[in-house]
PDB file of C-alpha atoms and ligand atoms in Angstrom:
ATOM      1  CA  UNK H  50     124.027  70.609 128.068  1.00 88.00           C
ATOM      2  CA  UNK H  51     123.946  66.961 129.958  1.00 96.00           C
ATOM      3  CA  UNK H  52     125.278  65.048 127.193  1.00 98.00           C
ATOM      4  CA  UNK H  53     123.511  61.599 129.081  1.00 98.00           C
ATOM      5  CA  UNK H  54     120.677  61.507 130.946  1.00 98.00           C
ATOM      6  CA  UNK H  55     119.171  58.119 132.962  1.00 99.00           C
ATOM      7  CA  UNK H  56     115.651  58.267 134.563  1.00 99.00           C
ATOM      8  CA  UNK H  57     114.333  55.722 136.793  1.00 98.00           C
ATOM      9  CA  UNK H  58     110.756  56.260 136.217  1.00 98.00           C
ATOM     10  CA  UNK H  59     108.976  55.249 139.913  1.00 98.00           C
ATOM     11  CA  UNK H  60     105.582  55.623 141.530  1.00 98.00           C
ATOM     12  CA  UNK H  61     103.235  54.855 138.381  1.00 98.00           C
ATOM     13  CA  UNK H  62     101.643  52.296 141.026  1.00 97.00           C
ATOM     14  CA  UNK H  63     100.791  55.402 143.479  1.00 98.00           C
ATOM     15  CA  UNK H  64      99.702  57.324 141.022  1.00 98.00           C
ATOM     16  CA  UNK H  65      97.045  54.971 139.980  1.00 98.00           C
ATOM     17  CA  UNK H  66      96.401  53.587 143.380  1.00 98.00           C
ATOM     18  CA  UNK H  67      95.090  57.598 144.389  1.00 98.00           C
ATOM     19  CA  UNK H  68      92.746  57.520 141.221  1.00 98.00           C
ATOM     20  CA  UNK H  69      91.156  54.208 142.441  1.00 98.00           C
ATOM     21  CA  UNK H  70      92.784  52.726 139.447  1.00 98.00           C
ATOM     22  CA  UNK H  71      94.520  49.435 139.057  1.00 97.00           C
ATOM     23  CA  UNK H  72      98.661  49.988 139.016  1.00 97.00           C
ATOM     24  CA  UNK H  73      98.217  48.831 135.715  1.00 97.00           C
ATOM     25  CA  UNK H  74      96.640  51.916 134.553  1.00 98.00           C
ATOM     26  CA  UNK H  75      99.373  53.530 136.091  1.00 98.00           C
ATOM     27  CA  UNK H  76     102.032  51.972 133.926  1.00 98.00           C
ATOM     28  CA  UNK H  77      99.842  52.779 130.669  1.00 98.00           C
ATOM     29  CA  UNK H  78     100.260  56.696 131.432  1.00 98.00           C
ATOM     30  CA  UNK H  79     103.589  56.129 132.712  1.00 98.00           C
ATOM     31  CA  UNK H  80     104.354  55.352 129.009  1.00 98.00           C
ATOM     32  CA  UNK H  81     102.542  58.875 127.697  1.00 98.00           C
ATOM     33  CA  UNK H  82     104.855  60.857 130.157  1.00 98.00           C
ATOM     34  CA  UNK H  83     107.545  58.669 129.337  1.00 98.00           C
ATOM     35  CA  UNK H  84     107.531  59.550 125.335  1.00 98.00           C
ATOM     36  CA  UNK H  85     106.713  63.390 125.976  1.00 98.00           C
ATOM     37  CA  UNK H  86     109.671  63.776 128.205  1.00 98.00           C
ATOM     38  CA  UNK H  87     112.813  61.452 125.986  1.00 98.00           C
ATOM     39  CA  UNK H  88     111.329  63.712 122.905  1.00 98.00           C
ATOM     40  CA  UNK H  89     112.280  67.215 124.699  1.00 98.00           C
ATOM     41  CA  UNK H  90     115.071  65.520 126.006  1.00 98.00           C
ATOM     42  CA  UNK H  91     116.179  64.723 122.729  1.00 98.00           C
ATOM     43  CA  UNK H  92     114.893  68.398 121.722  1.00 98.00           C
ATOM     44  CA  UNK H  93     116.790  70.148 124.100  1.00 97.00           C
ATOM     45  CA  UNK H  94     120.044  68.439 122.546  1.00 97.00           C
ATOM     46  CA  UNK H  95     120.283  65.717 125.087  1.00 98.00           C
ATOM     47  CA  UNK H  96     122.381  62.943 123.029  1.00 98.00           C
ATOM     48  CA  UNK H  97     121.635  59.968 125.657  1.00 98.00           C
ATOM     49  CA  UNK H  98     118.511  59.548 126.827  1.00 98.00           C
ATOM     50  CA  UNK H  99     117.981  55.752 129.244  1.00 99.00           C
ATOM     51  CA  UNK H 100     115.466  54.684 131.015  1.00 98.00           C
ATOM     52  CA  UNK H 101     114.479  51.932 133.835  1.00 98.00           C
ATOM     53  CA  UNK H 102     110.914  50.700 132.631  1.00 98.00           C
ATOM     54  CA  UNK H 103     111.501  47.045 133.810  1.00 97.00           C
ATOM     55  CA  UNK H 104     114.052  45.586 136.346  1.00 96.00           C
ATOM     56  CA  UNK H 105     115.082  42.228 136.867  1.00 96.00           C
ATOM     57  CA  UNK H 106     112.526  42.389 140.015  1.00 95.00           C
ATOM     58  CA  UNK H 107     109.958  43.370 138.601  1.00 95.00           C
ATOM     59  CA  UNK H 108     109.084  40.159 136.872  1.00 95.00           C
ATOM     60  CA  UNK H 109     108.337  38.533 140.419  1.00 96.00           C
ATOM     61  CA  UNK H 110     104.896  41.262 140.648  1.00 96.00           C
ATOM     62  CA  UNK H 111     101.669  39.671 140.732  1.00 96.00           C
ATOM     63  CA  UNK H 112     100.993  38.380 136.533  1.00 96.00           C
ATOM     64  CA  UNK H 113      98.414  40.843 135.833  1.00 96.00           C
ATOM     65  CA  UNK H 114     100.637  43.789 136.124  1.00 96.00           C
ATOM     66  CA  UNK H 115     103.694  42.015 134.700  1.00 97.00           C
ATOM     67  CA  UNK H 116     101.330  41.087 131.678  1.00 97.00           C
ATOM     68  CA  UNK H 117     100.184  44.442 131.570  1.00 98.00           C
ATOM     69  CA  UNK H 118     104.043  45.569 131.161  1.00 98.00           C
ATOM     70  CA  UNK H 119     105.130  43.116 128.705  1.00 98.00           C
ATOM     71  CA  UNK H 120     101.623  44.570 126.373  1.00 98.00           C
ATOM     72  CA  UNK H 121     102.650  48.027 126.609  1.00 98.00           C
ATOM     73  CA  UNK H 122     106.067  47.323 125.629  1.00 98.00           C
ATOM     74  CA  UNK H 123     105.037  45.003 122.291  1.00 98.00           C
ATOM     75  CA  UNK H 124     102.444  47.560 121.897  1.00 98.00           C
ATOM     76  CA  UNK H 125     104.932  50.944 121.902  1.00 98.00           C
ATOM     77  CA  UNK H 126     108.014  48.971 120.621  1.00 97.00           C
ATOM     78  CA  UNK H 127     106.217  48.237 117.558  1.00 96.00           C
ATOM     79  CA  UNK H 128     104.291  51.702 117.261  1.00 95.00           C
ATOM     80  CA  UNK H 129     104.786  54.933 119.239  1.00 96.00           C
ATOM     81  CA  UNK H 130     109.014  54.053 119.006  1.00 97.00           C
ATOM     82  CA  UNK H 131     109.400  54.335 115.195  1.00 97.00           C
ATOM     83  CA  UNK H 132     108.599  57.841 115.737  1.00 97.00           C
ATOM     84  CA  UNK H 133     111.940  57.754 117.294  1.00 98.00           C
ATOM     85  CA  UNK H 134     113.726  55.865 114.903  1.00 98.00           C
ATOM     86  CA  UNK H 135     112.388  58.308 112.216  1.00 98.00           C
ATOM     87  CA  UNK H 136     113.632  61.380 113.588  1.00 97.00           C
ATOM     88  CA  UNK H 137     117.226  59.369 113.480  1.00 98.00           C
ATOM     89  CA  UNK H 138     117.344  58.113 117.113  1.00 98.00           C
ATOM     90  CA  UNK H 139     118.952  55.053 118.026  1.00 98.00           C
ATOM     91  CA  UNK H 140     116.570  52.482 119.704  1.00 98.00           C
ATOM     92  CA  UNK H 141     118.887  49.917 122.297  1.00 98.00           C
ATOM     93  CA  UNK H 142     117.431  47.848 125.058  1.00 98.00           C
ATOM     94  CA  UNK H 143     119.634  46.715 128.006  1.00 98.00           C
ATOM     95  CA  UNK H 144     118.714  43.657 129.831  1.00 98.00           C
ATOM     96  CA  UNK H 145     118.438  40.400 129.396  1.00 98.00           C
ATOM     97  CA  UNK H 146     115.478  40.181 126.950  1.00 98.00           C
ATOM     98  CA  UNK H 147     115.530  36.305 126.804  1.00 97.00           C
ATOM     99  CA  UNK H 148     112.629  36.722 129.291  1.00 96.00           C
ATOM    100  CA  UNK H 149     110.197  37.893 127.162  1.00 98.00           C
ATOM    101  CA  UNK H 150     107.691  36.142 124.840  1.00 98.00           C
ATOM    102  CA  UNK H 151     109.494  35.598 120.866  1.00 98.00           C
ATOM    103  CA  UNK H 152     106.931  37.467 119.513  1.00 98.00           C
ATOM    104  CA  UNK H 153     108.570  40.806 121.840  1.00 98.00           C
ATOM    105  CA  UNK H 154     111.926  39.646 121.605  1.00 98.00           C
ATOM    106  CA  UNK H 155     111.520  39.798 117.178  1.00 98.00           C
ATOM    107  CA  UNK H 156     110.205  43.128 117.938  1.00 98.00           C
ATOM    108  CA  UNK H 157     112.720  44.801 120.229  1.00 98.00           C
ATOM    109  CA  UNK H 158     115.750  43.337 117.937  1.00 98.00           C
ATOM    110  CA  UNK H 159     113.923  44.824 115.037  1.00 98.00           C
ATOM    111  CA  UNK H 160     113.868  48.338 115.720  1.00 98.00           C
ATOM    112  CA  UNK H 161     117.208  48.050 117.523  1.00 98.00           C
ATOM    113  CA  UNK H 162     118.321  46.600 113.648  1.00 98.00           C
ATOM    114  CA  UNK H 163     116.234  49.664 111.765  1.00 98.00           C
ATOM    115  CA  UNK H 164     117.698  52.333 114.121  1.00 98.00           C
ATOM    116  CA  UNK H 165     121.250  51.022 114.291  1.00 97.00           C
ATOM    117  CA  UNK H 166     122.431  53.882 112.183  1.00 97.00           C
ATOM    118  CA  UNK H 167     120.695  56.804 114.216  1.00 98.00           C
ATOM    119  CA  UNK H 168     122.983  59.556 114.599  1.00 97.00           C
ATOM    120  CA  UNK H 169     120.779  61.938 116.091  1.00 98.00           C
ATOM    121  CA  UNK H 170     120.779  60.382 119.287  1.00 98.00           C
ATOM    122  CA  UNK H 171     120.528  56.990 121.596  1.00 98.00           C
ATOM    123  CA  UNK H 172     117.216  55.942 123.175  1.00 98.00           C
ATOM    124  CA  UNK H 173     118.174  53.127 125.519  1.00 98.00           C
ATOM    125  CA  UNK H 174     115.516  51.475 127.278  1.00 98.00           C
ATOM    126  CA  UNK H 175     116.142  48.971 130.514  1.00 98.00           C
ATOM    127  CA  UNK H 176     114.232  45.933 130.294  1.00 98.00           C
ATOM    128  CA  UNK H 177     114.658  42.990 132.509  1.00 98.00           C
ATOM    129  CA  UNK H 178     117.693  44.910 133.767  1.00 98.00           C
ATOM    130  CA  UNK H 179     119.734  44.491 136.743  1.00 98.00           C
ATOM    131  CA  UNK H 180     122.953  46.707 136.948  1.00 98.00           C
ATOM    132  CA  UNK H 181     124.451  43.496 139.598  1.00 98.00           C
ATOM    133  CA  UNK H 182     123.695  41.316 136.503  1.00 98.00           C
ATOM    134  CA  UNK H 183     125.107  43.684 133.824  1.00 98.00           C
ATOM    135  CA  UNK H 184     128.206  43.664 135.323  1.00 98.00           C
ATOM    136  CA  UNK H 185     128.679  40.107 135.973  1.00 98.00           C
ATOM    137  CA  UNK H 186     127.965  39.627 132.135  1.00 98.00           C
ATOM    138  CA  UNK H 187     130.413  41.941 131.114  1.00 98.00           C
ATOM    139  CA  UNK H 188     133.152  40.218 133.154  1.00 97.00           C
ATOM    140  CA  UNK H 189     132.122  36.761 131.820  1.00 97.00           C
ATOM    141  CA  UNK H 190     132.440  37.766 128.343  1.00 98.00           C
ATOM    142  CA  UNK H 191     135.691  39.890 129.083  1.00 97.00           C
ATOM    143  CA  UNK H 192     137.229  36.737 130.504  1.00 96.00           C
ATOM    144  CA  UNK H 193     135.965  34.393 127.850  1.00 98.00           C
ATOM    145  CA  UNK H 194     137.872  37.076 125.094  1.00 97.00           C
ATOM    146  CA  UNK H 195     141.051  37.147 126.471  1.00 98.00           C
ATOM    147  CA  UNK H 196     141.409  40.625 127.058  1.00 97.00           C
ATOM    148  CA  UNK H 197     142.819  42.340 130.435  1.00 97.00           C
ATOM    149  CA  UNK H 198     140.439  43.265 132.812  1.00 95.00           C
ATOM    150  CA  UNK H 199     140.464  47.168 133.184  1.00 97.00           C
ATOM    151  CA  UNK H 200     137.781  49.494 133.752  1.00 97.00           C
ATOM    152  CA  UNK H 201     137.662  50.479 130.390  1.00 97.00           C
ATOM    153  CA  UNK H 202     137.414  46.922 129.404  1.00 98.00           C
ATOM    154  CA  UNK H 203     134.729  46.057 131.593  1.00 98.00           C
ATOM    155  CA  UNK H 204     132.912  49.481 130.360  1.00 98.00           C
ATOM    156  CA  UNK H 205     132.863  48.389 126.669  1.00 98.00           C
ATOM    157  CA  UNK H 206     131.431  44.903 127.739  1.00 98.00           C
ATOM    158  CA  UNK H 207     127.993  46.777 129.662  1.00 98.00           C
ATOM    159  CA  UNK H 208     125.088  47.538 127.564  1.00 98.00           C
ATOM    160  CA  UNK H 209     126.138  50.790 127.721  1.00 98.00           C
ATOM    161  CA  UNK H 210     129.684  50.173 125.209  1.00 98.00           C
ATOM    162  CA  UNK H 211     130.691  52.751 123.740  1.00 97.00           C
ATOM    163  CA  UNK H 212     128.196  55.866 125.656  1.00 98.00           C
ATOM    164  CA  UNK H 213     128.916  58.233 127.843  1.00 98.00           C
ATOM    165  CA  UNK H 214     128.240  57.559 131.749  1.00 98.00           C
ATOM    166  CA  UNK H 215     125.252  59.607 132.938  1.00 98.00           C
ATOM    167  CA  UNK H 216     125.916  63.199 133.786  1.00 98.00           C
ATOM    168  CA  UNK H 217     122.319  62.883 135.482  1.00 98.00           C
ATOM    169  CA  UNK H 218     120.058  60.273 136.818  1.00 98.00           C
ATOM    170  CA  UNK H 219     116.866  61.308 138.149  1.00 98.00           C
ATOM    171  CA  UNK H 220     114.359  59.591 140.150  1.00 98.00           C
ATOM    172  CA  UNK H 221     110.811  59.857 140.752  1.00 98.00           C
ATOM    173  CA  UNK H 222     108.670  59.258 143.331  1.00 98.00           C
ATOM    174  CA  UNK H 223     110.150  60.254 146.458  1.00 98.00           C
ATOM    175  CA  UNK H 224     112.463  57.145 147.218  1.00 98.00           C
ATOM    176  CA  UNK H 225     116.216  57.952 147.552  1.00 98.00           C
ATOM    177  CA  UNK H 226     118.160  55.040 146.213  1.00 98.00           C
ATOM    178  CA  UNK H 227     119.616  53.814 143.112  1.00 98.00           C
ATOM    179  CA  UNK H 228     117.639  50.738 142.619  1.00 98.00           C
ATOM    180  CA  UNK H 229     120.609  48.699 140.685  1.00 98.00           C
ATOM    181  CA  UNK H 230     120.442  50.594 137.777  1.00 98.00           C
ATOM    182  CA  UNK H 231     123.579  51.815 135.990  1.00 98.00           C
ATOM    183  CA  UNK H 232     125.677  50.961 138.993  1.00 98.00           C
ATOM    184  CA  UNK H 233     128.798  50.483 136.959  1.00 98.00           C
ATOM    185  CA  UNK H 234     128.040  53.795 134.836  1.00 98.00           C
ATOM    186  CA  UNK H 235     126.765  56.153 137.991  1.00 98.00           C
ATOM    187  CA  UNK H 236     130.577  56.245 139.491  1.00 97.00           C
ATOM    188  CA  UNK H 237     130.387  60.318 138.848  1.00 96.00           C
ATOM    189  CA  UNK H 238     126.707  61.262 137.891  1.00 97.00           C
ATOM    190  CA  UNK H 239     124.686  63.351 139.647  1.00 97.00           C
ATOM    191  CA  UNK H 240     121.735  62.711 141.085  1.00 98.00           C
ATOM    192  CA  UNK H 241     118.202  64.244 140.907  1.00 98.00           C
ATOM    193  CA  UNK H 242     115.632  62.781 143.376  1.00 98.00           C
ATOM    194  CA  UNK H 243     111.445  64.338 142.991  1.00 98.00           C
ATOM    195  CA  UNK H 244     108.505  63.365 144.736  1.00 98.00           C
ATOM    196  CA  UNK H 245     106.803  63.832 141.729  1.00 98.00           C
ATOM    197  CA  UNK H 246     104.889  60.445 140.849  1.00 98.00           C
ATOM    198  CA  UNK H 247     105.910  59.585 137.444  1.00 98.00           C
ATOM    199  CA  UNK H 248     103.341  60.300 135.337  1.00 98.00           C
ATOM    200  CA  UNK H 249     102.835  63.716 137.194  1.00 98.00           C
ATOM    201  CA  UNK H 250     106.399  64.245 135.900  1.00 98.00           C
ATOM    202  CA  UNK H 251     106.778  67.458 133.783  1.00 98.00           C
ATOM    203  CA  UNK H 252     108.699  69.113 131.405  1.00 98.00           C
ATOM    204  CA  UNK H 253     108.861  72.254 132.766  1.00 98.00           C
ATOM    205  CA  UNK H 254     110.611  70.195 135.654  1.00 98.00           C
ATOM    206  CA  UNK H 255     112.961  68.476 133.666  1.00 98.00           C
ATOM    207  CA  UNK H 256     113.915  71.797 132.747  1.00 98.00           C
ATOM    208  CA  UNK H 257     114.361  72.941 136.414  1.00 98.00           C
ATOM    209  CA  UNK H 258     116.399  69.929 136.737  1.00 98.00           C
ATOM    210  CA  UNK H 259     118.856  71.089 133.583  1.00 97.00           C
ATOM    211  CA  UNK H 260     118.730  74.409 135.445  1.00 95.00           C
ATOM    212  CA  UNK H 261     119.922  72.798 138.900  1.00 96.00           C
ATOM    213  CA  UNK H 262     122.337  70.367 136.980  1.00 96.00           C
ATOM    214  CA  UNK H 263     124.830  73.777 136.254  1.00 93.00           C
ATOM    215  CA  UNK H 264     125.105  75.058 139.267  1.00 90.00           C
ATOM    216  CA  UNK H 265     126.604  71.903 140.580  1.00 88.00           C
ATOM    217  CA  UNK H 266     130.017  71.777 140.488  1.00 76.00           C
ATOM    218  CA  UNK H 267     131.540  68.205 138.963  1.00 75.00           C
ATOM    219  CA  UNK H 268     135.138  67.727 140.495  1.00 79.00           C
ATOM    220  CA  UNK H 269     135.513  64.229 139.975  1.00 80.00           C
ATOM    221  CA  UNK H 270     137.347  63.670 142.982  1.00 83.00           C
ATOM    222  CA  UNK H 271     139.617  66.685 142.102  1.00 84.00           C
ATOM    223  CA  UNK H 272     140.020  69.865 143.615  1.00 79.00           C
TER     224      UNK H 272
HETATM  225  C1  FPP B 539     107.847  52.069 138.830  1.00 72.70           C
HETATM  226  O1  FPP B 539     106.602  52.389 139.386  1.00 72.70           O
HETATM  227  C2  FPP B 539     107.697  51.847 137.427  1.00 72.70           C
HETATM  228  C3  FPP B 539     107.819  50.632 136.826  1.00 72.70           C
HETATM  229  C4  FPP B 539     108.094  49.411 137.577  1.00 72.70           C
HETATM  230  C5  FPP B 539     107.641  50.473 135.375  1.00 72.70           C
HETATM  231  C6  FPP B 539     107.909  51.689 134.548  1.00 72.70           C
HETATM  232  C7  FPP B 539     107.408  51.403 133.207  1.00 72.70           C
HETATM  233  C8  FPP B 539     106.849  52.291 132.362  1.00 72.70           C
HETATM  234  C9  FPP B 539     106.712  53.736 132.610  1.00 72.70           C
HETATM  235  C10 FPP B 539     106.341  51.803 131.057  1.00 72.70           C
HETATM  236  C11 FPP B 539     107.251  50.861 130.341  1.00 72.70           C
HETATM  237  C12 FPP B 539     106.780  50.644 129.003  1.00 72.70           C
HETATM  238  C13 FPP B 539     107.458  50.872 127.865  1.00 72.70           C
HETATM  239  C14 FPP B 539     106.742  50.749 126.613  1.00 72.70           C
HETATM  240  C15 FPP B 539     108.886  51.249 127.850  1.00 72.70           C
HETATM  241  P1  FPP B 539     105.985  51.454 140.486  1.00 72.70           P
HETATM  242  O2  FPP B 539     105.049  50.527 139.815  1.00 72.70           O
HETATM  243  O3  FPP B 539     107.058  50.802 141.289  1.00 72.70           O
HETATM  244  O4  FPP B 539     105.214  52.519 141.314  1.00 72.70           O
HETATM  245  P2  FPP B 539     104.970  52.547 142.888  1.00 72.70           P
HETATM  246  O5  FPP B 539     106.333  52.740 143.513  1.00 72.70           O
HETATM  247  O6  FPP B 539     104.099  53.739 143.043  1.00 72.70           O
HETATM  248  O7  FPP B 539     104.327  51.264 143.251  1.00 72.70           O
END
């Protein structure tokens, strides 16, 4: 079993822009798929589970839909997530949550504080993340503690310390790239792409994906 896996949850826009729905609406059942599918990850023994649910980009979208975002985060972060946290999962954001209104930010370093001693697994959700950005923190605060720069150094410096890199990232929604997310973590991970709109997205095809995960064969650069 994938001890880490990263999603990168696109084409909740698409999926509401079909229905004749505003992308908004998109993003609000983006969340339901998003909690069905980190529980059976976290079911099927997955100890990592991270996901991209706002970049450092998306804050330049038109208000309405970045509104919309920051309301479905207060609104989960202080509800559907302590679910998590009471089955013993670890809640941790990555990003730079400075951007967000107080009232959020008291709320995401809450349940990071009530789940900090979750040993059942790591929920790690990306918001206002930017892998470019990530890194050039961790090098900042390397550099301001003295300590050599390695790339285990820089690696316990990421929001990521202490985790294991992703043995899978998938993406949704038909594009092929990486997006700058976990660019520092993704040196060896292997990646899933589906043109399955995120909310579309499935259980039964994360399990295909698990499936399709062993029959690659990781080398790391070896023979
Ligand atoms: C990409 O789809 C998705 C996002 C930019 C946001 C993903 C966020 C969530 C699923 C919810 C986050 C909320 C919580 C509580 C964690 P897109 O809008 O780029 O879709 P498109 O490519 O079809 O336009």
């Amino acid at each position: 079993m994938p001890q880490h896996i990263a999603v990168i949850m696109d084409g909740n826009g698409r999926w509401a822009t079909k229905r004749a729905l505003p992308r908004k609406a998109g993003h609000k059942e983006g969340v339901k798929t998003l909690l069905s599918i980190a529980r059976h990850a976290f079911e099927r023994g997955v100890r990592y589970f991270t996901v991209y649910a706002f970049s450092t980009e998306n804050k330049f979208r038109p208000a309405d839909e970045v509104n919309a975002l920051v309301d479905l985060i207060r609104e989960h972060f202080s509800r559907s997530f302590n679910d998590f946290v009471k089955s013993g999962i670890r809640v941790n954001v990555l990003g730079d949550r400075q951007f967000f209104p107080d009232d959020v930010i008291a709320i995401l370093d809450k349940i990071e504080n009530e789940s900090k001693e979750g040993d059942k697994g790591t929920f790690n959700i990306a918001l206002n993340y930017g892998a470019r950005a990530e890194i050039a923190r961790a090098i900042n605060l390397l550099v301001q503690s003295g300590e050599e720069v390695t790339e285990q150094s820089i690696s316990r410096y990421l929001y990521t310390a202490n985790q294991p890199d992703p043995d899978i990232i998938i993406r949704t929604g038909g594009e092929k790239r990486l997006s700058n997310f976990l660019l520092y973590q993704s040196a060896y991970t292997e990646l899933f792409f589906s043109d399955t709109l995120w909310p579309d997205f499935s259980k039964n095809e994360f399990d295909e994906i698990l499936v399709k995960f062993h029959d690659r064969n990781r080398r790391y650069g070896k023979v």
